[in-house]
mmCIF file of C-alpha atoms in Angstrom:
data_model
loop_
_atom_site.group_PDB
_atom_site.id
_atom_site.type_symbol
_atom_site.label_atom_id
_atom_site.label_comp_id
_atom_site.label_asym_id
_atom_site.label_seq_id
_atom_site.Cartn_x
_atom_site.Cartn_y
_atom_site.Cartn_z
ATOM 1 C CA MET I 46 78.811 20.197 -17.665
ATOM 2 C CA ILE I 47 76.484 21.516 -20.408
ATOM 3 C CA PRO I 48 77.846 24.094 -22.680
ATOM 4 C CA MET I 49 75.989 27.393 -21.872
ATOM 5 C CA GLY I 50 76.787 29.395 -25.035
ATOM 6 C CA GLY I 51 74.235 29.345 -27.802
ATOM 7 C CA MET I 52 71.200 28.971 -25.494
ATOM 8 C CA GLY I 53 70.782 32.744 -25.068
ATOM 9 C CA ALA I 54 68.538 33.097 -28.140
ATOM 10 C CA GLY I 55 70.593 35.791 -29.551
ATOM 11 C CA LEU I 56 71.329 37.757 -26.295
ATOM 12 C CA THR I 57 74.856 38.662 -25.777
ATOM 13 C CA GLY I 58 77.099 41.098 -23.880
ATOM 14 C CA GLU I 59 76.579 42.604 -20.373
ATOM 15 C CA ILE I 60 73.263 43.078 -18.609
ATOM 16 C CA PRO I 61 72.181 46.620 -19.606
ATOM 17 C CA GLU I 62 71.740 49.447 -17.057
ATOM 18 C CA SER I 63 68.041 49.431 -17.591
ATOM 19 C CA GLU I 64 67.943 46.024 -15.828
ATOM 20 C CA ALA I 65 69.731 47.199 -12.758
ATOM 21 C CA LYS I 66 66.867 46.239 -10.468
ATOM 22 C CA ALA I 67 66.771 42.684 -11.945
ATOM 23 C CA PHE I 68 70.614 42.526 -11.712
ATOM 24 C CA ARG I 69 70.470 43.134 -7.984
ATOM 25 C CA ILE I 70 67.727 40.552 -7.545
ATOM 26 C CA LEU I 71 69.720 38.032 -9.439
ATOM 27 C CA ARG I 72 72.917 38.796 -7.559
ATOM 28 C CA TRP I 73 71.221 37.980 -4.221
ATOM 29 C CA CYS I 74 69.549 34.916 -5.769
ATOM 30 C CA VAL I 75 72.956 33.470 -7.075
ATOM 31 C CA MET I 76 74.519 34.037 -3.693
ATOM 32 C CA ALA I 77 71.630 32.308 -2.028
ATOM 33 C CA ILE I 78 71.869 29.321 -4.567
ATOM 34 C CA TRP I 79 75.609 28.889 -3.614
ATOM 35 C CA VAL I 80 75.144 29.261 0.109
ATOM 36 C CA SER I 81 72.085 26.923 0.259
ATOM 37 C CA GLY I 82 73.716 24.493 -2.083
ATOM 38 C CA MET I 83 76.819 24.167 0.021
ATOM 39 C CA MET I 84 74.597 23.773 3.199
ATOM 40 C CA ARG I 85 72.648 20.975 1.377
ATOM 41 C CA ILE I 86 75.901 19.206 0.612
ATOM 42 C CA PHE I 87 77.103 19.626 4.228
ATOM 43 C CA LEU I 88 73.658 18.038 5.263
ATOM 44 C CA GLY I 89 74.259 15.070 2.926
ATOM 45 C CA ASP I 90 71.736 16.110 0.152
ATOM 46 C CA MET I 91 73.488 15.046 -3.075
ATOM 47 C CA GLY I 92 70.323 14.510 -5.134
ATOM 48 C CA GLN I 93 70.527 17.889 -6.875
ATOM 49 C CA LEU I 94 74.235 18.294 -6.789
ATOM 50 C CA MET I 95 74.777 18.708 -10.529
ATOM 51 C CA GLY I 96 71.769 20.859 -10.937
ATOM 52 C CA MET I 97 72.878 23.217 -8.110
ATOM 53 C CA ILE I 98 76.416 23.493 -9.444
ATOM 54 C CA ALA I 99 75.172 24.137 -13.065
ATOM 55 C CA ALA I 100 72.687 26.855 -11.757
ATOM 56 C CA GLY I 101 75.388 28.466 -9.578
ATOM 57 C CA VAL I 102 78.037 28.542 -12.257
ATOM 58 C CA SER I 103 75.666 29.877 -14.878
ATOM 59 C CA GLY I 104 74.494 32.548 -12.414
ATOM 60 C CA ILE I 105 78.128 33.622 -11.738
ATOM 61 C CA LEU I 106 78.741 33.887 -15.551
ATOM 62 C CA LEU I 107 75.456 35.709 -16.048
ATOM 63 C CA ILE I 108 76.362 38.622 -13.591
ATOM 64 C CA ARG I 109 80.090 38.522 -14.499
ATOM 65 C CA GLY I 110 80.292 42.372 -14.037
ATOM 66 C CA ASP I 111 79.293 42.223 -10.384
ATOM 67 C CA THR I 112 82.068 43.256 -7.971
ATOM 68 C CA THR I 113 80.765 40.967 -5.144
ATOM 69 C CA THR I 114 80.985 37.811 -7.140
ATOM 70 C CA GLY I 115 83.937 38.960 -9.248
ATOM 71 C CA GLN I 116 86.422 36.645 -7.586
ATOM 72 C CA CYS I 117 84.194 33.664 -8.134
ATOM 73 C CA TYR I 118 83.949 34.608 -11.866
ATOM 74 C CA THR I 119 87.786 34.814 -12.117
ATOM 75 C CA CYS I 120 88.158 31.449 -10.562
ATOM 76 C CA ILE I 121 85.613 29.948 -12.904
ATOM 77 C CA MET I 122 87.276 31.446 -15.956
ATOM 78 C CA ALA I 123 90.630 30.085 -14.722
ATOM 79 C CA SER I 124 89.254 26.495 -14.398
ATOM 80 C CA PRO I 125 88.019 23.855 -16.916
ATOM 81 C CA LEU I 126 84.468 25.314 -16.153
ATOM 82 C CA GLN I 127 85.240 28.065 -18.567
ATOM 83 C CA ALA I 128 84.312 25.669 -21.344
ATOM 84 C CA CYS I 129 80.666 26.030 -20.269
ATOM 85 C CA SER I 130 80.589 29.546 -21.833
ATOM 86 C CA PRO I 131 83.231 30.092 -24.593
ATOM 87 C CA ASP I 132 82.264 33.778 -24.954
ATOM 88 C CA GLY I 133 82.861 34.503 -21.205
ATOM 89 C CA GLY I 134 79.331 34.614 -19.903
ATOM 90 C CA GLY I 135 76.911 37.687 -19.641
ATOM 91 C CA LEU I 136 73.435 37.530 -21.294
ATOM 92 C CA SER I 137 74.324 34.412 -23.328
ATOM 93 C CA CYS I 138 73.948 32.487 -20.001
ATOM 94 C CA LEU I 139 70.584 34.038 -19.201
ATOM 95 C CA MET I 140 68.458 31.169 -20.577
ATOM 96 C CA PRO I 141 70.714 28.318 -19.310
ATOM 97 C CA PHE I 142 70.405 30.045 -15.869
ATOM 98 C CA LEU I 143 66.640 30.150 -16.192
ATOM 99 C CA PHE I 144 66.265 26.610 -17.269
ATOM 100 C CA MET I 145 68.605 25.107 -14.623
ATOM 101 C CA ASN I 146 66.674 26.952 -11.895
ATOM 102 C CA LEU I 147 63.413 25.959 -13.205
ATOM 103 C CA MET I 148 64.391 22.277 -13.229
ATOM 104 C CA ASN I 149 65.905 22.501 -9.810
ATOM 105 C CA ALA I 150 62.720 24.056 -8.319
ATOM 106 C CA VAL I 151 60.431 21.554 -9.975
ATOM 107 C CA PHE I 152 62.528 18.488 -8.969
ATOM 108 C CA ASP I 153 62.858 19.761 -5.398
ATOM 109 C CA ILE I 154 59.085 20.391 -4.967
ATOM 110 C CA LEU I 155 58.126 17.094 -6.546
ATOM 111 C CA PHE I 156 60.591 14.779 -4.800
ATOM 112 C CA LYS I 157 61.382 16.626 -1.626
ATOM 113 C CA GLY I 158 58.260 18.684 -0.995
ATOM 114 C CA SER I 159 57.440 16.673 2.240
ATOM 115 C CA MET I 160 60.970 17.447 3.609
ATOM 116 C CA ILE I 161 60.732 21.116 2.672
ATOM 117 C CA PHE I 162 57.362 21.916 4.144
ATOM 118 C CA SER I 163 57.071 19.611 7.064
ATOM 119 C CA PHE I 164 59.771 21.242 9.190
ATOM 120 C CA ALA I 165 60.334 18.013 10.946
ATOM 121 C CA ILE I 166 64.041 18.992 10.913
ATOM 122 C CA PRO I 167 63.981 22.768 10.998
ATOM 123 C CA LEU I 168 67.429 23.354 9.672
ATOM 124 C CA VAL I 169 67.092 21.051 6.689
ATOM 125 C CA SER I 170 63.621 22.515 5.936
ATOM 126 C CA PHE I 171 64.944 26.035 6.057
ATOM 127 C CA VAL I 172 67.853 25.321 3.844
ATOM 128 C CA MET I 173 65.788 23.404 1.310
ATOM 129 C CA LEU I 174 63.107 26.128 1.355
ATOM 130 C CA THR I 175 65.744 28.866 0.761
ATOM 131 C CA SER I 176 67.050 26.898 -2.173
ATOM 132 C CA VAL I 177 63.695 26.536 -3.854
ATOM 133 C CA VAL I 178 62.786 30.134 -3.258
ATOM 134 C CA ALA I 179 65.994 31.258 -4.775
ATOM 135 C CA SER I 180 65.458 29.022 -7.825
ATOM 136 C CA VAL I 181 61.868 30.249 -8.275
ATOM 137 C CA VAL I 182 62.713 33.888 -7.911
ATOM 138 C CA SER I 183 65.767 33.528 -10.300
ATOM 139 C CA THR I 184 63.556 31.801 -12.944
ATOM 140 C CA TYR I 185 60.921 34.492 -12.803
ATOM 141 C CA THR I 186 63.307 37.327 -12.774
ATOM 142 C CA ALA I 187 65.402 35.897 -15.649
ATOM 143 C CA TRP I 188 62.152 35.166 -17.718
ATOM 144 C CA ARG I 189 61.003 38.847 -17.224
ATOM 145 C CA MET I 190 64.370 40.137 -18.180
ATOM 146 C CA TYR I 191 64.528 38.019 -21.265
ATOM 147 C CA LYS I 192 61.080 39.199 -22.363
ATOM 148 C CA ARG I 193 61.985 42.832 -21.908
ATOM 149 C CA LEU I 194 65.279 42.576 -23.835
ATOM 150 C CA LYS I 195 63.891 40.496 -26.617
ATOM 151 C CA GLY I 196 61.047 43.014 -26.894
ATOM 152 C CA GLU I 197 63.431 45.934 -27.259
ATOM 153 C CA GLY I 198 65.560 43.924 -29.886
ATOM 154 C CA ASP I 199 62.617 42.642 -31.885
ATOM 155 C CA GLY I 200 60.434 45.769 -31.831
ATOM 156 C CA GLY I 201 57.878 44.186 -29.477
ATOM 157 C CA GLY I 202 58.061 40.603 -30.722
ATOM 158 C CA GLY I 203 56.242 38.022 -28.560
ATOM 159 C CA GLY I 204 56.554 34.472 -27.593
ATOM 160 C CA MET I 205 59.088 32.637 -25.382
ATOM 161 C CA PHE I 206 61.751 32.731 -28.066
ATOM 162 C CA GLY I 207 60.787 36.044 -29.650
ATOM 163 C CA GLY I 208 59.781 35.720 -33.282
ATOM 164 C CA GLY I 209 56.795 38.030 -33.130
ATOM 165 C CA ALA I 210 56.333 40.347 -36.038
ATOM 166 C CA PRO I 211 56.760 44.115 -35.397
ATOM 167 C CA PRO I 212 53.458 45.984 -34.972
ATOM 168 C CA THR I 213 53.811 47.860 -38.450
ATOM 169 C CA GLN I 214 54.355 44.561 -40.136
ATOM 170 C CA MET I 215 51.462 42.982 -38.338
ATOM 171 C CA GLN I 216 49.236 45.970 -39.411
ATOM 172 C CA SER I 217 50.401 45.524 -42.977
ATOM 173 C CA LEU I 218 49.586 41.734 -42.889
ATOM 174 C CA VAL I 219 46.105 42.457 -41.473
ATOM 175 C CA ARG I 220 45.325 45.109 -44.154
ATOM 176 C CA ASN I 221 46.419 42.718 -46.963
ATOM 177 C CA SER I 222 44.248 39.867 -45.486
ATOM 178 C CA ASP I 223 41.279 42.157 -45.286
ATOM 179 C CA ASP I 224 41.841 43.309 -48.812
ATOM 180 C CA ALA I 225 42.094 39.766 -50.088
ATOM 181 C CA SER I 226 38.983 38.640 -48.258
ATOM 182 C CA ALA I 227 36.821 41.598 -49.336
ATOM 183 C CA PRO I 228 34.361 40.856 -52.262
ATOM 184 C CA ARG I 229 35.348 42.455 -55.525
ATOM 185 C CA GLU I 230 32.872 45.112 -56.743
ATOM 186 C CA ALA I 231 31.285 44.419 -60.083
ATOM 187 C CA ASP I 232 32.446 46.364 -63.060
ATOM 188 C CA SER I 233 30.255 49.397 -63.318
ATOM 189 C CA SER I 234 30.488 49.398 -67.004
ATOM 190 C CA PHE I 235 28.668 46.148 -67.249
ATOM 191 C CA VAL I 236 24.865 46.414 -67.615
ATOM 192 C CA ALA I 237 22.767 43.242 -67.567
ATOM 193 C CA PHE I 238 20.754 42.490 -70.594
ATOM 194 C CA GLY I 239 22.086 45.664 -72.140
ATOM 195 C CA GLY I 240 23.366 44.154 -75.411
ATOM 196 C CA SER I 241 22.060 44.794 -78.846
ATOM 197 C CA GLY I 242 21.223 41.281 -79.944
ATOM 198 C CA GLN I 243 18.685 40.138 -82.557
ATOM 199 C CA ARG I 244 15.016 40.183 -81.383
ATOM 200 C CA LEU I 245 12.799 37.226 -82.072
ATOM 201 C CA GLY I 246 9.853 37.923 -84.361
ATOM 202 C CA GLY I 247 11.299 41.126 -85.552
#
């Protein structure tokens, strides 16, 4: 398993109360990932086994404060899987959860799209579609949460990994740039041809 600590780009601790709506969406997505993953194994689909396990584990660690999945979190922390997140999970697992679900969704659509959308075998297509939808919704919700949390922490910084300068700093940089590029005014004390030199023929 890939260690999940250190990929949260500075985010640690529990999901804040301001993200209660996103938390509820992620909880349902995590449960859908686990249920659809177990159904895929039952149906003989082992192609994305490691990706599904990684997404499911990182999801449980991410929402560690949830009472519905609390027993799953306890089991993970009592197993060797706890090495995936030395700090015990929380927001440090947000980006690993995002990346794993993004990769799962992309691989499923690219390599199993015909199986998903053909509905030749309705049960298989339904399970696969549920898995893909859960991965896509998880990716989008986690990304939106990351942007909001990094925006609060960085004073409105932008970019996927933060790093944007705060607005006041940006305004200062713009002013300094304008001042540097503006042409300097000529010295008002200088008058062209105003010197008292020697005149020719005088």
